[in-house]
CSV table of C-alpha atoms in Angstrom, one decimal:
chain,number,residue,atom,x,y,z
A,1,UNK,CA,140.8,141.8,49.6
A,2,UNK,CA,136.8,142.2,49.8
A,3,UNK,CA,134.6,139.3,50.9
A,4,UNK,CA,131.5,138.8,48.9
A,5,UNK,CA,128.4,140.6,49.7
A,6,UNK,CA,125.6,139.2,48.3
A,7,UNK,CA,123.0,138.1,49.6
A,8,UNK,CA,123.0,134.0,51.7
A,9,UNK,CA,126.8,134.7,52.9
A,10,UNK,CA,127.7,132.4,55.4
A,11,UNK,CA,130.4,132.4,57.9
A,12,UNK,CA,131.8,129.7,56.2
A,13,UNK,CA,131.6,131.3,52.7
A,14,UNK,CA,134.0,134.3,54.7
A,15,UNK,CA,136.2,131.5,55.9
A,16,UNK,CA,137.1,129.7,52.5
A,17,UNK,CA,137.3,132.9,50.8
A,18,UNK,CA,140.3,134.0,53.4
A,19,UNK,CA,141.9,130.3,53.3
A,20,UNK,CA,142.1,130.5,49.8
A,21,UNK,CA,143.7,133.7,49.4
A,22,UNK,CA,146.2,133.2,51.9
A,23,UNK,CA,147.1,130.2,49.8
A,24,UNK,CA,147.0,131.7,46.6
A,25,UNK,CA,149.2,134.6,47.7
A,26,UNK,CA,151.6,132.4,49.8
A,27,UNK,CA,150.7,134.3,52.6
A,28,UNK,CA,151.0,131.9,55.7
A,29,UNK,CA,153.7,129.6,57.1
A,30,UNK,CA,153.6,126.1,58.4
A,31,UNK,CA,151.6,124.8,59.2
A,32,UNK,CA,150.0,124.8,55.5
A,33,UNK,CA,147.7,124.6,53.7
A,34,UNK,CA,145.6,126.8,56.2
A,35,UNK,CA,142.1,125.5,55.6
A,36,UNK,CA,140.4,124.5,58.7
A,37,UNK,CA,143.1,126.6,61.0
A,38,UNK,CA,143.9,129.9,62.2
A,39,UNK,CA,146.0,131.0,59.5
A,40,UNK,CA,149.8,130.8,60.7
A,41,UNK,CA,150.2,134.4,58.5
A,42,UNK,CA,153.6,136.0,57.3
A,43,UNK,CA,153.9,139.0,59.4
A,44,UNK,CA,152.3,137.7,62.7
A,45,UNK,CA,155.7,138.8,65.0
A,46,UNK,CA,155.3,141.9,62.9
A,47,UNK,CA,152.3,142.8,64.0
A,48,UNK,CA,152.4,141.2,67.5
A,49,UNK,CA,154.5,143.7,68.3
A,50,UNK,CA,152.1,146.3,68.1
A,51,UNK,CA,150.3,144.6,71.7
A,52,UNK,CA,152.7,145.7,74.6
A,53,UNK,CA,152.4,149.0,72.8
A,54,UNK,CA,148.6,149.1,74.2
A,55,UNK,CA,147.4,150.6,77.3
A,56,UNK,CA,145.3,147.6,78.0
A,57,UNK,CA,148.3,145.5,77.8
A,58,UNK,CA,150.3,148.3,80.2
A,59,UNK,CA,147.7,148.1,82.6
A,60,UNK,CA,146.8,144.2,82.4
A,61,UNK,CA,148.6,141.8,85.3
A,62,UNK,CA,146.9,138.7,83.9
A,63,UNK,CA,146.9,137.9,80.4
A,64,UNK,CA,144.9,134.9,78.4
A,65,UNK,CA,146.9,134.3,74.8
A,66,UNK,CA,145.5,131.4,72.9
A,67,UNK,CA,147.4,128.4,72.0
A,68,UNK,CA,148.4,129.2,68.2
A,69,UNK,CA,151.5,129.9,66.3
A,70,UNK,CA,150.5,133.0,64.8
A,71,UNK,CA,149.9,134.9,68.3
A,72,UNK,CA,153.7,133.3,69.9
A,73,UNK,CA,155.2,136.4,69.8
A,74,UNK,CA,152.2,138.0,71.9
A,75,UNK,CA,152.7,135.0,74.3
A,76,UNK,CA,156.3,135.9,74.8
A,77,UNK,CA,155.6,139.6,74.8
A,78,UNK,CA,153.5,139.3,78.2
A,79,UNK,CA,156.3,137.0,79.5
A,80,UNK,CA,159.1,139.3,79.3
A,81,UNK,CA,156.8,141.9,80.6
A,82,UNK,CA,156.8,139.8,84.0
A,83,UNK,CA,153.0,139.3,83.4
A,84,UNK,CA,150.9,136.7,84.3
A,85,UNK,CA,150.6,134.3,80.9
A,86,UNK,CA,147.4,132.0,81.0
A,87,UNK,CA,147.2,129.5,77.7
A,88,UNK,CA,144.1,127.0,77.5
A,89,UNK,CA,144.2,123.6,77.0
A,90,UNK,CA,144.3,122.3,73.5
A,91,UNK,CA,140.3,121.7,72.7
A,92,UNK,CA,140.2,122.0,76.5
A,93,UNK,CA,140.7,118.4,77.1
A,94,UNK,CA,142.2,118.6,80.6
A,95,UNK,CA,140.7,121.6,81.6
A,96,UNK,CA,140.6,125.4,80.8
A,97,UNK,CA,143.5,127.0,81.0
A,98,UNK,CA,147.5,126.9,82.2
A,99,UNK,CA,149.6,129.0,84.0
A,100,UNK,CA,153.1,129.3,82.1
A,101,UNK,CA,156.3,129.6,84.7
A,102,UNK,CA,159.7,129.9,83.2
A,103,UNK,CA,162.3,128.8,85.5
A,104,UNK,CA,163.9,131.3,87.9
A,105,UNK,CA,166.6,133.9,86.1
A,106,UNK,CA,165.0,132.9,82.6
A,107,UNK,CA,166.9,134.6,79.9
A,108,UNK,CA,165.0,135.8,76.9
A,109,UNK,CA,165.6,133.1,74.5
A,110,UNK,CA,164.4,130.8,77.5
A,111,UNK,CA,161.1,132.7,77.9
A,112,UNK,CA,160.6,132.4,73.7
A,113,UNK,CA,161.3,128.6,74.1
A,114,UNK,CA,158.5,129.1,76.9
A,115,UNK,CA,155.9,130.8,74.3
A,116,UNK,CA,156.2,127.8,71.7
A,117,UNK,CA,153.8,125.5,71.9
A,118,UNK,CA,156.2,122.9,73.7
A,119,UNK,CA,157.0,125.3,75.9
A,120,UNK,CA,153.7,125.9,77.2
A,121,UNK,CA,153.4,121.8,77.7
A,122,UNK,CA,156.8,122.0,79.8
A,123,UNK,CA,156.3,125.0,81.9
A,124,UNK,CA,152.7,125.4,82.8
A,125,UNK,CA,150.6,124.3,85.6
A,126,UNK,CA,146.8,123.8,85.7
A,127,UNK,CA,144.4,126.5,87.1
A,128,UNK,CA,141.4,125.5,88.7
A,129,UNK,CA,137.8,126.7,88.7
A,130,UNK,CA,138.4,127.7,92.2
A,131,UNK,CA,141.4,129.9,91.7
A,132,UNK,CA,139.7,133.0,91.5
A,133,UNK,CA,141.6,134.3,89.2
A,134,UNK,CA,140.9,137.7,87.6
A,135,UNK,CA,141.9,137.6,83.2
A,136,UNK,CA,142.9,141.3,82.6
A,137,UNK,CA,143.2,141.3,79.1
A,138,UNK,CA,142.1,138.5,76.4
A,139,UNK,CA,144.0,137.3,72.7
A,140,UNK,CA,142.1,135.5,70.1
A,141,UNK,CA,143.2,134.0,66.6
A,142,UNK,CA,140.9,134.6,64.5
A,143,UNK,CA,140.3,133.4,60.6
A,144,UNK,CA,138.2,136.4,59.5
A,145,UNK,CA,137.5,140.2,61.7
A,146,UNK,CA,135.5,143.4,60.7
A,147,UNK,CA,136.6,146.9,61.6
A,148,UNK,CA,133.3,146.9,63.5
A,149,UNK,CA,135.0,144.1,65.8
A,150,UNK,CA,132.4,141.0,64.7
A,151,UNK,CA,134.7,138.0,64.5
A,152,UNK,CA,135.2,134.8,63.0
A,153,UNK,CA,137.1,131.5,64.1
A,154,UNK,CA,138.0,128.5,62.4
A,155,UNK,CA,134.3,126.8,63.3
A,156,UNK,CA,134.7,124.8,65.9
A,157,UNK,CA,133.9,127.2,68.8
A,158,UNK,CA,136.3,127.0,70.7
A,159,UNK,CA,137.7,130.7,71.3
A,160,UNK,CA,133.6,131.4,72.0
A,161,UNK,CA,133.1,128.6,74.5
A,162,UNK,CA,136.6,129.6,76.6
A,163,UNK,CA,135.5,132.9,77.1
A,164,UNK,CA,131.9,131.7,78.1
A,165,UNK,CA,133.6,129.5,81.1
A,166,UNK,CA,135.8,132.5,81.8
A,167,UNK,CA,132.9,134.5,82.6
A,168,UNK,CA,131.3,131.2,84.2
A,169,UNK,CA,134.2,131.1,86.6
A,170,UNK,CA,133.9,135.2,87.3
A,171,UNK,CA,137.9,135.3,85.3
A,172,UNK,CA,136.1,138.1,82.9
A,173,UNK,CA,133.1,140.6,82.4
A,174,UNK,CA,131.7,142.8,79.7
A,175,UNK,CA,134.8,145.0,80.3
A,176,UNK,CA,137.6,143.1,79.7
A,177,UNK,CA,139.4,144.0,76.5
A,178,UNK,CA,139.4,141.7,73.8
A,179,UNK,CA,142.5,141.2,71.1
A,180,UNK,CA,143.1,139.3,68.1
A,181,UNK,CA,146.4,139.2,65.7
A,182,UNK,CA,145.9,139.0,61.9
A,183,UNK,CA,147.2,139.6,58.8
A,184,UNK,CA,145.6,142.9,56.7
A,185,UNK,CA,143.9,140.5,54.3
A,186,UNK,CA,141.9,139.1,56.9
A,187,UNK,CA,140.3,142.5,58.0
A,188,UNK,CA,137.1,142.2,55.9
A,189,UNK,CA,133.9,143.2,55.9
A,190,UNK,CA,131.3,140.5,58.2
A,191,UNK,CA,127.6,141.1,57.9
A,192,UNK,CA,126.5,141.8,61.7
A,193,UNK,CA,123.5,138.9,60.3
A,194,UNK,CA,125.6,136.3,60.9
A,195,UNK,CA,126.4,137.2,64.6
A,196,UNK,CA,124.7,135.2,67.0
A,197,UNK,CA,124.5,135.9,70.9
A,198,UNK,CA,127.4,133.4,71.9
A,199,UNK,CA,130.0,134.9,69.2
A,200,UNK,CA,133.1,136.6,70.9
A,201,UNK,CA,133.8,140.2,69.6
A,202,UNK,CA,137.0,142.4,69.5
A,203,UNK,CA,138.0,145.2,70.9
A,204,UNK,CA,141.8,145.6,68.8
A,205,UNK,CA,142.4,144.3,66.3
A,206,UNK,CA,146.1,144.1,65.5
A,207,UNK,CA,147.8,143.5,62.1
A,208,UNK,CA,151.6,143.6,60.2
A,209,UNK,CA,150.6,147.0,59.5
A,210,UNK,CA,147.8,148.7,61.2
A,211,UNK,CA,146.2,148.9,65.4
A,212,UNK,CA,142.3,149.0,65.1
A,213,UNK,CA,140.4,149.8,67.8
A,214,UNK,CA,137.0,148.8,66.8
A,215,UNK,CA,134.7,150.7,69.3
A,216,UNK,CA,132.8,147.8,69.4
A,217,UNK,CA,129.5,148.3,71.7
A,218,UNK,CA,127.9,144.6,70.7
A,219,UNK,CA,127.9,142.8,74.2
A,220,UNK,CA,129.9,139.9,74.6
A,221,UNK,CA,129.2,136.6,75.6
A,222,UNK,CA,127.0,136.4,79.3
A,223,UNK,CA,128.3,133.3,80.3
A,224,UNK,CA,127.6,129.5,78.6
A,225,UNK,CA,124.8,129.1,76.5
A,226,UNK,CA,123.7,125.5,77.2
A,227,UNK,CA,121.1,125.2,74.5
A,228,UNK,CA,124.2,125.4,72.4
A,229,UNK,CA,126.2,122.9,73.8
A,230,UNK,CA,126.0,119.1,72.4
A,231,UNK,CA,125.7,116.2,74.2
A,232,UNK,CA,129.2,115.3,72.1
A,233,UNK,CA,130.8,118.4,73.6
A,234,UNK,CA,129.8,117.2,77.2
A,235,UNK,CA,131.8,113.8,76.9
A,236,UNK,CA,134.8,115.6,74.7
A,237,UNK,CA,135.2,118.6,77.2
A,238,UNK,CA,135.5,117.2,81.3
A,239,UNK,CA,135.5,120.6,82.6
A,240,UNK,CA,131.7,121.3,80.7
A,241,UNK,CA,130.5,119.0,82.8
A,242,UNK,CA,131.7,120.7,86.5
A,243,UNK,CA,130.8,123.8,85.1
A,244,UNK,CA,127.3,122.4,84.1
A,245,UNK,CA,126.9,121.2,87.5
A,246,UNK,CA,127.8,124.0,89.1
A,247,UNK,CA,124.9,126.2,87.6
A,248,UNK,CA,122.6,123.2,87.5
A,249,UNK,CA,123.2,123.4,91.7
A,250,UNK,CA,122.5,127.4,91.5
A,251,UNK,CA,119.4,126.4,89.8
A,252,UNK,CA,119.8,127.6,85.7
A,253,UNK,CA,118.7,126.0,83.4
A,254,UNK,CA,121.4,123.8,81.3
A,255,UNK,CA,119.4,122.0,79.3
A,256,UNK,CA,121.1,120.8,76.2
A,257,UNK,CA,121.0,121.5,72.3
A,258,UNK,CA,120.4,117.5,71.9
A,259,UNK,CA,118.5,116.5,75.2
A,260,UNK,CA,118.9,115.2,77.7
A,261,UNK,CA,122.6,113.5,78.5
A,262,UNK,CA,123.3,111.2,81.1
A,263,UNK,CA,127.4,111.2,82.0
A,264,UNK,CA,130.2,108.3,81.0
A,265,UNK,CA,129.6,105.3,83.3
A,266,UNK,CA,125.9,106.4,85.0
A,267,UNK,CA,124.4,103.4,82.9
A,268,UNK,CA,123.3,100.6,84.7
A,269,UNK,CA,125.7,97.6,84.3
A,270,UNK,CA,124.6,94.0,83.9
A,271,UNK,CA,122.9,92.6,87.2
A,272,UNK,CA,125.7,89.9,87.6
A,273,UNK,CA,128.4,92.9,87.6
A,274,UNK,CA,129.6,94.0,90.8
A,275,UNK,CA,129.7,97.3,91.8
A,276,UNK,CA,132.6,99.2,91.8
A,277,UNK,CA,131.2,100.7,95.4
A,278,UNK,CA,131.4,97.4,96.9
A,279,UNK,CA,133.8,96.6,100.2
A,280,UNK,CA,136.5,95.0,99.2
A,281,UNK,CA,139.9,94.9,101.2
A,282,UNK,CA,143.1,96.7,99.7
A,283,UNK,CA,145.6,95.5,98.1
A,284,UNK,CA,149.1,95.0,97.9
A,285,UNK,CA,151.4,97.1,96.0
A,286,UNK,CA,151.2,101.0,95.4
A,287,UNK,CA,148.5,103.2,94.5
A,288,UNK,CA,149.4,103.9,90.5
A,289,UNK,CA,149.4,106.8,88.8
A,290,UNK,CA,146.0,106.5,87.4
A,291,UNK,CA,144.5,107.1,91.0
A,292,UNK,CA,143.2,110.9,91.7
A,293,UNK,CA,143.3,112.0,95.8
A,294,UNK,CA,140.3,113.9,96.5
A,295,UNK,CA,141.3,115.8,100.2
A,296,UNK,CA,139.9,118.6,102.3
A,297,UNK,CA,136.9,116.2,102.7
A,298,UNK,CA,134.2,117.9,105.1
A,299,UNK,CA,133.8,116.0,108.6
A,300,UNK,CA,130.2,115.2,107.7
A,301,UNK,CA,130.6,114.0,104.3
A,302,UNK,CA,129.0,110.7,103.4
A,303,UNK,CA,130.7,108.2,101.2
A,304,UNK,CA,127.1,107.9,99.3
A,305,UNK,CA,127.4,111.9,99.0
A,306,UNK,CA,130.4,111.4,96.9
A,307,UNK,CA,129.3,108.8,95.0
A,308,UNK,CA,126.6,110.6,94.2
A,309,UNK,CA,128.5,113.2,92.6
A,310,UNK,CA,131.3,111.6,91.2
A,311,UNK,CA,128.3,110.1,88.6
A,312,UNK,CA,126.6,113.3,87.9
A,313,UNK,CA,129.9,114.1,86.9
A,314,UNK,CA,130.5,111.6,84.2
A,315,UNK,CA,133.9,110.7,86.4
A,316,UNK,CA,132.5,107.6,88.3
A,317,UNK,CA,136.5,105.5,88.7
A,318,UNK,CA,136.6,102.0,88.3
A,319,UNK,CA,137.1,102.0,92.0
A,320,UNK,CA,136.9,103.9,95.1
A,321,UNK,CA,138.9,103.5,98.4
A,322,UNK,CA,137.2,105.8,101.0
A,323,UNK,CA,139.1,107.3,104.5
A,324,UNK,CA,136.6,109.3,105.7
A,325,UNK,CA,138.6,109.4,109.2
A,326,UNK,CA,141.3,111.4,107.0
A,327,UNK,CA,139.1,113.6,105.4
A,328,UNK,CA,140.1,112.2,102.1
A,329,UNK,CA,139.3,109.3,98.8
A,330,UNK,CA,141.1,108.0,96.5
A,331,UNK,CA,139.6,107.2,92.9
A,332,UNK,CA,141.4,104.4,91.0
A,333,UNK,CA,140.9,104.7,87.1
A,334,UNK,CA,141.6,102.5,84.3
A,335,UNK,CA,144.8,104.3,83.4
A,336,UNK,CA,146.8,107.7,83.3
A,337,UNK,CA,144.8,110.1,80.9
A,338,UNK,CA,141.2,108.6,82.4
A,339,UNK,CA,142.6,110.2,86.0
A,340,UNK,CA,143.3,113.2,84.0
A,341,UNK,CA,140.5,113.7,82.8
A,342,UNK,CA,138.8,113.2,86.0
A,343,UNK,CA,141.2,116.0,87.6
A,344,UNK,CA,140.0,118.5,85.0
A,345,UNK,CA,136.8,118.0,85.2
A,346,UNK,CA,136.5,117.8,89.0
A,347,UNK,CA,138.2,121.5,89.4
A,348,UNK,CA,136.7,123.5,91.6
A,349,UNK,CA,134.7,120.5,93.1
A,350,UNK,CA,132.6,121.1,96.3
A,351,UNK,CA,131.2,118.9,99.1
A,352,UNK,CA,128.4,120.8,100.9
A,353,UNK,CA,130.4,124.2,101.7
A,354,UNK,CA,134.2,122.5,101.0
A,355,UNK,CA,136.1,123.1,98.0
A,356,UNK,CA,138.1,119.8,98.1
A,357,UNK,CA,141.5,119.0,97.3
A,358,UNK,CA,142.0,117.3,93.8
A,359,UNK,CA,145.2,116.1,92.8
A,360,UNK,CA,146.9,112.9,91.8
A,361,UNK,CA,147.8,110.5,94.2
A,362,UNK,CA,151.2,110.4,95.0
A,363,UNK,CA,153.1,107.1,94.5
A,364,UNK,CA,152.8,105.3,98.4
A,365,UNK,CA,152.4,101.3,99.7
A,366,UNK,CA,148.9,100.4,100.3
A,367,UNK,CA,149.7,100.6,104.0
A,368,UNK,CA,149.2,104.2,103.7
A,369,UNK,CA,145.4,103.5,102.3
A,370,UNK,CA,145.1,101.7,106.0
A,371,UNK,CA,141.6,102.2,107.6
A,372,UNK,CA,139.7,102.8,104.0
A,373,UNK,CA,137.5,100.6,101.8
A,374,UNK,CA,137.9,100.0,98.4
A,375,UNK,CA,136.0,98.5,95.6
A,376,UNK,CA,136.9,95.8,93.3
A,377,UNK,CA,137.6,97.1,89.3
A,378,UNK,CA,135.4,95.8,86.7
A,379,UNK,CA,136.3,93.8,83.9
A,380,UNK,CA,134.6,94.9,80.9
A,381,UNK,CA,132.8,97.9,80.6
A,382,UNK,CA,132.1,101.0,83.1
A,383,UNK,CA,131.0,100.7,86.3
A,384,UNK,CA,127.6,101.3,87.5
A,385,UNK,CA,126.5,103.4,90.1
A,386,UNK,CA,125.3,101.9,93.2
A,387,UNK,CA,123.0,103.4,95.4
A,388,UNK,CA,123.7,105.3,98.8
């Protein structure tokens, strides 16, 4: 298969034109049709099992395998190596990436149970911004790739923008090896016009029948390109926002595609609302599930300090019970996947020179929350943010 070459191709052009041969030629499994995904191909545990074959996979201890069915053979591959798997979030809703673990004495059909896609919910544990973790070796889906190594995804940016925060969070640099799994029909020819600085490139490219090794030179991403990134993006990602505030702190710039954007809950409420920051005494009962336990709190910290950047944050809970004495807070949100989202997107969260503990609270009686303060929930809409 050749993709067009005359003149006004777009990526998108490339993309239809692969779709609708694989669909034509019956060349993908569920889930069909493949417009709009990375093609589940025939083949793909075919030519998966070209990657422990590579020296970049011998000599790689930490491996990052995206999420999709095609590249679960590749996913199992590094577990039975003993390697460490890392698998991102779905549209990196709840952070960036996991940690698979398959239980102890995991027999090989366990550790294939382990690559599916339910697997990965059941076995895997969250890694923070602050793990300092090291990402030997990289796997990309992929909808179109040139020989050359120029790549194209399914549109949505996603394979682009985790390998941005991966070299945001110092996981990867210019020399980490890059590899995607296709079918032969998607190996086509890309005009290097339609590359743009934040588009990942490949360094293998591995199909049912054939190892590439593309020689590509082209540099890779630098790091996040904020003037890229959409204020819509901000409030569907959590972890954007850390990472923005991060490098807003070190003093880049991180302006915007749209403009300015001002996070969830920083507008100011009605002036008969109270504020969520408010004294309030605790009550009875047990702190729920939907409550996040900030710890390691520094001994100088101020609750205003907090509040402060719990807003810029776009994480600002519906209410807050403080204990500085223990060197710890406890945010109470409106439910389960709200303190979720506040976990992810408070990874790798620093007070003055601590990296604090983020986790969600345990189940315990509100006599354990003795000694703090805590603010009253609001009824109908987000909470402002009070003042120091």
């Amino acid at each position: 298969m050749e993709t067009a070459q005359e003149t006004g191709v777009s990526k998108q052009d490339i993309r239809e034109q692969i779709w609708d041969y694989m669909e034509s030629k019956n060349l993908a499994d569920f889930p069909r049709p493949v417009h709009h995904r990375i093609p589940n191909f025939k083949g793909a545990s075919r030519a998966a099992e070209h990657f422990p074959g590579l020296q970049a996979f011998k000599m790689a201890r930490t491996i990052k395998v995206n999420p999709d069915a095609p590249q679960k053979n590749a996913r199992f591959f590094v577990l039975e190596s003993k390697k460490i798997l890392l698998v991102p979030t779905p549209r990196l809703r709840t952070g960036l990436f996991n940690k698979i673990t398959p239980p102890p004495g995991a027999t090989k059909d366990i550790l294939r149970k382990c690559a599916t896609s339910q697997g990965v919910r059941n076995y895997s544990t969250p890694v923070g911004l602050d793990s300092k973790v090291l990402v030997d070796l990289v796997v990309v889906g992929s909808v179109a790739v040139s020989e050359k190594g120029w790549r194209i995804g399914k549109g949505e940016g996603y394979a682009d923008l985790e390998y941005a925060m991966m070299v945001s969070m110092g996981a990867v640099n210019q020399g980490t090896p890059v590899v995607t799994i296709v079918h032969d029909c998607q190996v086509v020819d890309i005009p290097e016009a339609l590359l743009e600085d934040h588009d990942l490139t490949v360094d293998y490219i591995l199909t049912p029948t054939r190892v590439i090794t593309t020689g590509c030179e082209r540099p890779k991403p630098a790091g996040i390109a904020w003037s890229k990134i959409s204020c819509e993006m901000m409030e569907k990602i959590p972890i954007l926002r850390s990472l923005r505030h991060r490098e807003e702190q070190a003093g880049k710039d991180v302006t915007l595609r749209d403009g300015p954007w001002s996070p969830p809950g920083a507008q100011a409420a009605p002036s008969t609302a109270r504020s969520p920051w408010d004294p309030a005494p605790p009550e009875s009962g047990s702190v729920p599930s939907s409550s996040v336990e900030i710890g390691n709190l520094p001994q100088d910290v101020r609750v205003s300090q907090l509040k402060r950047a719990l807003s810029a944050l776009g994480v600002v809970p519906s209410r807050l019970t403080w204990q500085g004495p223990q060197h710890r807070a406890f945010l109470h949100y409106r439910d389960p996947a709200e303190a979720q989202q506040a976990i992810a997107c408070l990874q790798g969260f620093r007070l003055g020179a601590s990296t604090v503990r983020v986790v969600l609270a345990r189940q315990q009686r509100a006599g354990d929350l003795g000694g703090g303060h805590t603010a009253e929930p609001l009824p109908d809409h987000r909470p402002a943010v009070a003042g120091p």
